[in-house]
């Protein structure tokens, strides 16, 4: 089978109970060739893919639906303009499921919104866009008149004289910019090499941090904000407290006896009440008890005097 139709025929399965006098396979199975798209064909409605011809505002949620967005629309005929059919397309917006109805306008060769949305008005200024306006159909018909054509030519010459200095300046700027193509290519390649080097450095820095994405360059605002961030030091505080309690505990083993054990428990409870910072300062010699500072502990000379006094 060399023809395309014959090749497509190989993809259909004909069951054993099918006979040629029963018609096509779709008729044999009792279904339409368009399947689900033709489920409302008895009402004159066909499901098609409708592409939005212009930007519109949704009437339900006031969100913009851009030109080119496609919908599953119900297509049906609602009238005629002479011998041309007028088609209506009913669809639901994806943002809020609001129903939108659009019809064709054969007279003006455009689409018209019937309900559910409003067309987005977009102003266009030819002078701001720096382009030329195409002549309308009426002006094209008037160009057949010699006098109108003469006036039109005069206006064109006037516009040419006004725009000529701007065009000359643009031409000179373009020539000066593209005169030395070697320097331009060299600068462009240098810029590309610098960009590749920067990307490689960012990727290596991300790999060191264990990240799969490239980070943006550091900013002064980020550095200042990070300097003011204070993380919780609960773990470090608990570690210091445990270390202080261990250093403040007795190195001697516990003695037997209830009185000794009770005293040990009282001592441990008192030690727990002492703050970790004060206990650490006491152990490292940061400050001395008040009795030491007041001279409550006798010096060696005082001890010697008391001892000699006793001997005497």
Coordinates of C-alpha atoms in Angstrom, one line a residue:
X1 CA 0.0 0.0 0.0
X2 CA 1.7 3.1 -1.2
X3 CA -1.0 5.8 -0.6
X4 CA -1.4 7.6 2.7
X5 CA -5.1 6.6 3.0
X6 CA -4.2 3.0 2.6
X7 CA -1.5 3.3 5.2
X8 CA -3.9 4.9 7.7
X9 CA -6.4 2.1 7.1
X10 CA -3.9 -0.4 8.6
X11 CA -4.3 1.3 12.0
X12 CA -8.0 0.3 12.4
X13 CA -9.2 -2.9 13.9
X14 CA -12.2 -4.5 12.3
X15 CA -13.9 -7.0 14.6
X16 CA -15.0 -10.4 13.2
X17 CA -18.7 -9.5 13.5
X18 CA -18.3 -6.4 11.3
X19 CA -19.5 -6.6 7.7
X20 CA -19.1 -4.0 4.9
X21 CA -22.8 -3.4 4.6
X22 CA -22.9 -2.1 8.2
X23 CA -21.0 1.0 7.2
X24 CA -17.9 2.6 8.9
X25 CA -16.5 1.5 12.2
X26 CA -17.8 4.6 13.9
X27 CA -21.3 3.8 12.7
X28 CA -20.8 0.1 13.7
X29 CA -19.7 1.2 17.3
X30 CA -22.5 3.8 17.5
X31 CA -20.2 6.8 18.0
X32 CA -19.2 9.9 16.2
X33 CA -15.8 10.4 14.5
X34 CA -15.1 13.4 16.8
X35 CA -15.9 11.4 19.9
X36 CA -16.4 13.7 23.0
X37 CA -16.2 16.8 20.9
X38 CA -19.5 15.9 19.3
X39 CA -21.5 15.0 22.5
X40 CA -23.7 18.0 22.0
X41 CA -23.9 17.8 18.2
X42 CA -27.7 17.1 18.4
X43 CA -28.1 20.6 19.8
X44 CA -26.0 22.1 17.0
X45 CA -22.9 22.6 19.3
X46 CA -19.4 21.4 18.5
X47 CA -16.5 21.5 21.0
X48 CA -13.5 23.2 19.5
X49 CA -10.2 24.8 20.7
X50 CA -10.8 28.6 20.6
X51 CA -7.9 31.0 20.8
X52 CA -8.4 34.4 22.3
X53 CA -8.1 37.0 19.5
X54 CA -7.2 39.9 21.8
X55 CA -6.5 40.8 25.4
X56 CA -9.6 40.9 27.6
X57 CA -10.6 41.5 31.2
X58 CA -12.5 38.7 32.9
X59 CA -15.9 39.8 34.1
X60 CA -15.8 37.4 37.1
X61 CA -12.5 38.2 38.9
X62 CA -11.3 41.1 36.8
X63 CA -8.1 39.3 35.8
X64 CA -6.5 39.8 32.4
X65 CA -6.7 37.0 29.8
X66 CA -3.9 37.4 27.3
X67 CA -4.2 37.1 23.6
X68 CA -3.5 33.6 22.3
X69 CA -4.8 31.7 25.4
X70 CA -6.8 28.7 24.3
X71 CA -10.1 27.4 25.7
X72 CA -12.4 24.4 25.1
X73 CA -15.3 26.4 23.6
X74 CA -18.8 25.4 22.4
X75 CA -19.2 26.6 18.8
X76 CA -22.7 27.1 17.4
X77 CA -24.4 29.1 14.7
X78 CA -26.5 32.1 16.0
X79 CA -27.4 33.8 12.7
X80 CA -26.3 34.9 9.2
X81 CA -24.9 38.0 7.7
X82 CA -26.1 37.6 4.1
X83 CA -24.7 34.2 3.2
X84 CA -22.0 34.2 5.9
X85 CA -22.7 32.4 9.1
X86 CA -22.3 34.1 12.5
X87 CA -20.7 31.8 15.0
X88 CA -20.9 32.0 18.8
X89 CA -18.2 30.7 21.1
X90 CA -19.0 29.9 24.7
X91 CA -16.2 29.1 27.2
X92 CA -15.3 29.3 30.8
X93 CA -12.3 31.2 32.2
X94 CA -9.6 29.2 33.9
X95 CA -9.3 31.8 36.8
X96 CA -12.8 31.8 38.2
X97 CA -14.9 29.5 35.8
X98 CA -16.8 32.6 34.6
X99 CA -18.7 32.1 31.3
X100 CA -17.5 34.2 28.4
X101 CA -19.4 34.5 25.1
X102 CA -17.7 35.8 21.9
X103 CA -19.3 36.1 18.4
X104 CA -17.9 36.7 15.0
X105 CA -18.8 40.0 13.2
X106 CA -18.6 39.3 9.4
X107 CA -19.6 42.9 8.6
X108 CA -16.5 44.5 10.4
X109 CA -14.3 41.4 10.1
X110 CA -13.6 41.1 13.8
X111 CA -14.7 39.3 17.0
X112 CA -17.2 40.9 19.4
X113 CA -17.6 40.1 23.2
X114 CA -21.2 39.5 24.0
X115 CA -21.0 38.8 27.7
X116 CA -18.7 37.7 30.5
X117 CA -15.7 39.9 29.7
X118 CA -14.6 43.3 28.4
X119 CA -12.0 44.1 25.7
X120 CA -8.8 45.7 27.0
X121 CA -8.3 49.1 25.4
X122 CA -4.7 49.6 24.3
X123 CA -3.7 53.0 23.1
X124 CA -1.2 53.2 20.3
X125 CA 0.6 56.3 19.2
X126 CA 2.4 56.2 15.8
X127 CA 4.8 59.0 16.7
X128 CA 5.9 57.3 19.9
X129 CA 6.4 54.0 18.1
X130 CA 8.4 55.8 15.4
X131 CA 6.6 54.0 12.5
X132 CA 4.3 54.8 9.6
X133 CA 0.5 54.6 9.5
X134 CA -0.9 52.5 6.7
X135 CA -3.4 54.3 4.5
X136 CA -7.0 53.5 5.1
X137 CA -9.4 52.2 2.5
X138 CA -11.0 55.6 2.0
X139 CA -7.6 57.2 1.4
X140 CA -6.7 54.5 -1.1
X141 CA -9.8 55.4 -3.0
X142 CA -9.0 59.1 -2.9
X143 CA -5.5 58.6 -4.3
X144 CA -7.2 58.1 -7.7
X145 CA -8.0 61.8 -7.6
X146 CA -5.1 63.8 -9.2
X147 CA -5.6 66.8 -7.0
X148 CA -5.8 64.8 -3.8
X149 CA -2.7 62.8 -4.9
X150 CA -0.8 66.1 -5.4
X151 CA -1.7 67.3 -2.0
X152 CA -0.8 64.0 -0.5
X153 CA 2.6 64.1 -2.2
X154 CA 3.2 67.6 -0.8
X155 CA 2.5 66.3 2.7
X156 CA 4.9 63.4 2.2
X157 CA 7.7 65.7 1.0
X158 CA 7.1 67.9 4.1
X159 CA 7.3 64.9 6.4
X160 CA 10.5 63.8 4.6
X161 CA 12.2 67.1 5.2
X162 CA 11.3 67.1 8.9
X163 CA 12.5 63.5 9.4
X164 CA 15.6 63.7 7.3
X165 CA 17.9 65.2 10.0
X166 CA 16.9 62.5 12.4
X167 CA 17.5 59.8 9.9
X168 CA 20.9 61.2 9.0
X169 CA 21.9 61.4 12.6
X170 CA 20.8 57.8 13.1
X171 CA 22.7 56.6 10.1
X172 CA 25.9 58.4 11.3
X173 CA 25.5 56.9 14.8
X174 CA 25.1 53.4 13.3
X175 CA 28.1 53.8 11.0
X176 CA 30.3 55.0 13.9
X177 CA 29.2 52.2 16.1
X178 CA 29.7 49.4 13.6
X179 CA 32.7 50.8 11.8
X180 CA 35.3 48.8 13.8
X181 CA 33.9 45.3 13.9
X182 CA 37.1 43.8 15.3
X183 CA 37.1 45.9 18.4
X184 CA 33.4 45.3 19.0
X185 CA 33.9 41.5 18.6
X186 CA 37.0 41.7 21.0
X187 CA 35.0 43.6 23.6
X188 CA 32.1 41.2 23.3
X189 CA 34.3 38.1 23.7
X190 CA 36.1 39.7 26.7
X191 CA 32.7 40.3 28.3
X192 CA 31.6 36.8 27.6
X193 CA 34.8 35.3 29.1
X194 CA 34.3 37.4 32.3
X195 CA 30.8 36.3 32.6
X196 CA 31.8 32.6 32.2
X197 CA 34.5 33.1 34.8
X198 CA 32.0 34.6 37.3
X199 CA 29.5 31.8 36.7
X200 CA 32.3 29.2 37.3
X201 CA 33.2 30.9 40.6
X202 CA 29.6 31.0 41.7
X203 CA 29.1 27.4 40.9
X204 CA 32.3 26.3 42.8
X205 CA 31.2 28.4 45.8
X206 CA 27.7 26.7 45.7
X207 CA 29.3 23.3 45.6
X208 CA 31.4 24.1 48.7
X209 CA 28.2 25.0 50.5
X210 CA 26.4 21.9 49.3
X211 CA 23.9 23.8 47.2
X212 CA 22.6 22.9 43.8
X213 CA 21.9 26.5 42.7
X214 CA 24.1 29.5 42.2
X215 CA 23.8 32.3 44.7
X216 CA 23.6 35.9 43.9
X217 CA 26.6 38.2 44.7
X218 CA 26.7 39.4 48.2
X219 CA 25.3 42.8 48.9
X220 CA 26.1 45.3 51.6
X221 CA 22.5 45.2 52.9
X222 CA 22.6 41.4 53.3
X223 CA 25.9 41.6 55.2
X224 CA 24.6 44.3 57.5
X225 CA 21.4 42.3 58.1
X226 CA 23.3 39.1 58.8
X227 CA 25.6 40.9 61.3
X228 CA 22.5 41.8 63.4
X229 CA 21.1 38.3 63.5
X230 CA 21.5 36.6 66.8
X231 CA 20.9 32.8 66.9
X232 CA 19.8 31.0 69.9
X233 CA 22.6 29.7 72.1
X234 CA 20.6 27.2 74.2
X235 CA 22.8 24.3 73.3
X236 CA 26.0 26.2 74.2
X237 CA 24.5 27.5 77.4
X238 CA 23.5 23.9 78.5
X239 CA 26.9 22.7 77.7
X240 CA 28.5 25.4 79.8
X241 CA 26.1 24.6 82.7
X242 CA 26.9 20.9 82.6
X243 CA 30.7 21.7 82.5
X244 CA 30.4 24.0 85.5
X245 CA 28.4 21.5 87.5
X246 CA 31.0 18.8 86.8
X247 CA 33.9 21.1 87.8
X248 CA 32.0 22.2 90.9
X249 CA 31.2 18.7 92.1
X250 CA 33.4 16.9 94.6
X251 CA 36.2 14.6 93.4
X252 CA 35.9 12.3 96.4
X253 CA 33.5 9.4 96.3
X254 CA 30.3 9.4 98.4
X255 CA 30.6 8.1 101.9
X256 CA 28.1 5.6 103.4
X257 CA 25.5 6.8 105.8
X258 CA 22.2 8.6 105.6
X259 CA 23.5 11.9 107.1
X260 CA 26.4 12.0 104.6
X261 CA 24.1 11.3 101.7
X262 CA 21.6 14.0 102.8
X263 CA 24.4 16.5 103.1
X264 CA 25.7 15.6 99.7
X265 CA 22.2 16.0 98.2
X266 CA 21.8 19.4 99.9
X267 CA 25.2 20.4 98.5
X268 CA 24.3 19.4 95.0
X269 CA 21.0 21.3 95.2
X270 CA 22.8 24.4 96.3
X271 CA 25.3 24.0 93.5
X272 CA 22.6 23.7 90.9
X273 CA 21.1 27.0 92.1
X274 CA 24.4 28.7 91.5
X275 CA 24.5 30.2 88.0
X276 CA 26.9 28.5 85.6
X277 CA 28.7 31.8 84.8
X278 CA 29.3 32.5 88.5
X279 CA 30.6 29.0 89.2
X280 CA 32.9 29.2 86.2
X281 CA 34.4 32.5 87.4
X282 CA 34.8 31.1 90.9
X283 CA 36.7 28.1 89.6
X284 CA 39.0 30.0 87.3
X285 CA 39.7 32.6 89.9
X286 CA 37.7 35.4 88.4
X287 CA 36.7 36.7 91.9
X288 CA 37.1 35.6 95.5
X289 CA 34.6 35.1 98.2
X290 CA 33.7 38.1 100.4
X291 CA 35.4 36.5 103.5
X292 CA 38.7 36.4 101.6
X293 CA 38.4 40.0 100.5
X294 CA 37.6 41.2 104.0
X295 CA 40.7 39.5 105.4
X296 CA 38.7 36.9 107.5
X297 CA 41.3 34.3 106.7
X298 CA 44.4 34.9 108.9
X299 CA 47.8 35.4 107.2
X300 CA 50.9 33.5 108.0
X301 CA 52.2 36.2 110.4
X302 CA 49.0 36.1 112.3
X303 CA 49.2 32.3 112.4
X304 CA 52.7 32.5 113.7
X305 CA 51.8 35.0 116.4
X306 CA 49.0 32.9 117.6
X307 CA 51.2 29.8 117.6
X308 CA 54.0 31.5 119.6
X309 CA 51.4 32.9 122.0
X310 CA 50.1 29.4 122.7
X311 CA 53.6 28.1 123.3
X312 CA 54.3 30.9 125.6

